[in-house]
Amino acid sequence: MGRVYNFSAGPAVLPEEVLKEAADEMLDYKGTGMSVMEMSHRSKAFDDIIKEAEKDIRELMGIPDNYKVLFLQGGASQQFSAVPMNLMKNKKAAYIITGQWAKKAYQEAQKYGEAIAVASSADKTFSYIPDCSDLDIPEDADYVYICENNTIYGTKYKTLPNTKGHTLVADVSSCFLSEPVDVTKYGVIYGGVQKNVGPAGVVIAIIREDLITDDVLDGTPTMLKWKTQADADSLYNTPPCYGIYICGKVFKWIKKMGGLEAMKAHNEKKAKILYDYLDQSKLFKGTVVPEDRSLMNVPFVTGDAELDKKFVAEATAAGFVNLKGHRTVGGMRASIYNAMPIEGVEKLVEFMKKFEAENA
Ligand SMILES: *Cc1c(COP(=O)(O)O)cnc(C)c1O
């Protein structure tokens, strides 16, 4: 069996070139006689890997010098705790609830202070992004929190909320490096890399330096204090070395593809093929309002749970895998991250057309 078209929401498809390169270097990384998995995180070879990775992501995203780039563990979910622990000086923060991941972060923050839901799209199963132009944000809120691309529901902020001068914190797990970003608009950008950047086990956090302090909540574990990690250049303890090495290769791949502008064009082209088909299909229907649609995660339904099931089964047999929607939503979801080739989406749409004709 060859490679399938993998529409998984995460861990997800990675560029084939990157996987091949990693395979070539598996037994002997650049004449060291060992795999990156086997080497000390204090070695010269690994120091070069992590420094090069940081340099490349800084270049790709245009990260200003007054921001730190941290390579961490614990998944995006661990930052749900780290964010309030590091930032809740006034023990108050504003959360915008646009799906399950935002809600989990909000619930976690309630353990540490007053987390206030200032907007939500729960009334329509998170199928849109609420108007965030004039939110009622308390003066003394420490930050405003968003989940920028909602992996499960398939929505994405097209304009950032008006935070009224407050620090913006964004979970970008499922839209990381998918398009250009103005880092200066954020205090903290973080994401688990297993959606769009690399293998599970690495979280990248980009944090403005003035937010990295010793003034954290009492009881904050040493490992969750951003300053611990920043002072040690992400090497306070053993980092997820192999994952960082693969992320570094993905950064090089994105650079070779033309950077984030080119990625955006590539992603828009792919998403358009799928959305255009969904918009005219008599069988399948997208679940998100057009203006808030994600370029990365595309949920759709037939309206008949049995037919959805049949579609997923037949698609899987044809080599289009992981199209089943999230267990809380049902239906289907095609995640079409950076590394999904355009042919993958074209062939999926061809398959959907055939299924539609056969099941009309
Ligand atoms: C997958 C995902 C998470 C959870 O990531 P873990 O690394 O499993 O903790 C959080 N936020 C978003 C937006 C996600 O897509």
JSON list of C-alpha atoms in Angstrom, two decimals, residues 7 20 53 55 73-74 94 115 147 169 182 188 194 218 223 233 242-243 286 300 335 340:
[
{"chain": "A", "resi": 7, "resn": "PHE", "atom": "CA", "xyz": [-7.38, 14.38, 6.27]},
{"chain": "A", "resi": 20, "resn": "LYS", "atom": "CA", "xyz": [12.11, 11.25, 3.46]},
{"chain": "A", "resi": 53, "resn": "ALA", "atom": "CA", "xyz": [14.81, 26.16, 13.95]},
{"chain": "A", "resi": 55, "resn": "LYS", "atom": "CA", "xyz": [16.07, 31.44, 13.34]},
{"chain": "A", "resi": 73, "resn": "GLN", "atom": "CA", "xyz": [6.12, 20.13, 26.00]},
{"chain": "A", "resi": 74, "resn": "GLY", "atom": "CA", "xyz": [2.75, 19.30, 27.53]},
{"chain": "A", "resi": 94, "resn": "ALA", "atom": "CA", "xyz": [-11.66, 37.84, 29.22]},
{"chain": "A", "resi": 115, "resn": "ALA", "atom": "CA", "xyz": [-12.35, 34.15, 33.79]},
{"chain": "A", "resi": 147, "resn": "CYS", "atom": "CA", "xyz": [-8.69, 30.25, 19.89]},
{"chain": "A", "resi": 169, "resn": "VAL", "atom": "CA", "xyz": [-3.40, 35.64, 23.82]},
{"chain": "A", "resi": 182, "resn": "ASP", "atom": "CA", "xyz": [1.38, 40.34, 12.42]},
{"chain": "A", "resi": 188, "resn": "VAL", "atom": "CA", "xyz": [1.26, 35.48, 23.31]},
{"chain": "A", "resi": 194, "resn": "GLN", "atom": "CA", "xyz": [0.88, 18.35, 15.61]},
{"chain": "A", "resi": 218, "resn": "ASP", "atom": "CA", "xyz": [1.76, 31.39, 43.87]},
{"chain": "A", "resi": 223, "resn": "MET", "atom": "CA", "xyz": [8.25, 24.05, 34.49]},
{"chain": "A", "resi": 233, "resn": "ASP", "atom": "CA", "xyz": [16.53, 29.01, 25.87]},
{"chain": "A", "resi": 242, "resn": "TYR", "atom": "CA", "xyz": [13.32, 14.85, 17.77]},
{"chain": "A", "resi": 243, "resn": "GLY", "atom": "CA", "xyz": [10.08, 16.81, 17.39]},
{"chain": "A", "resi": 286, "resn": "GLY", "atom": "CA", "xyz": [-20.75, 23.02, 4.81]},
{"chain": "A", "resi": 300, "resn": "PHE", "atom": "CA", "xyz": [-19.59, 19.14, 6.24]},
{"chain": "A", "resi": 335, "resn": "SER", "atom": "CA", "xyz": [-8.45, 18.94, 7.51]},
{"chain": "A", "resi": 340, "resn": "MET", "atom": "CA", "xyz": [-2.01, 18.40, 2.04]}
]
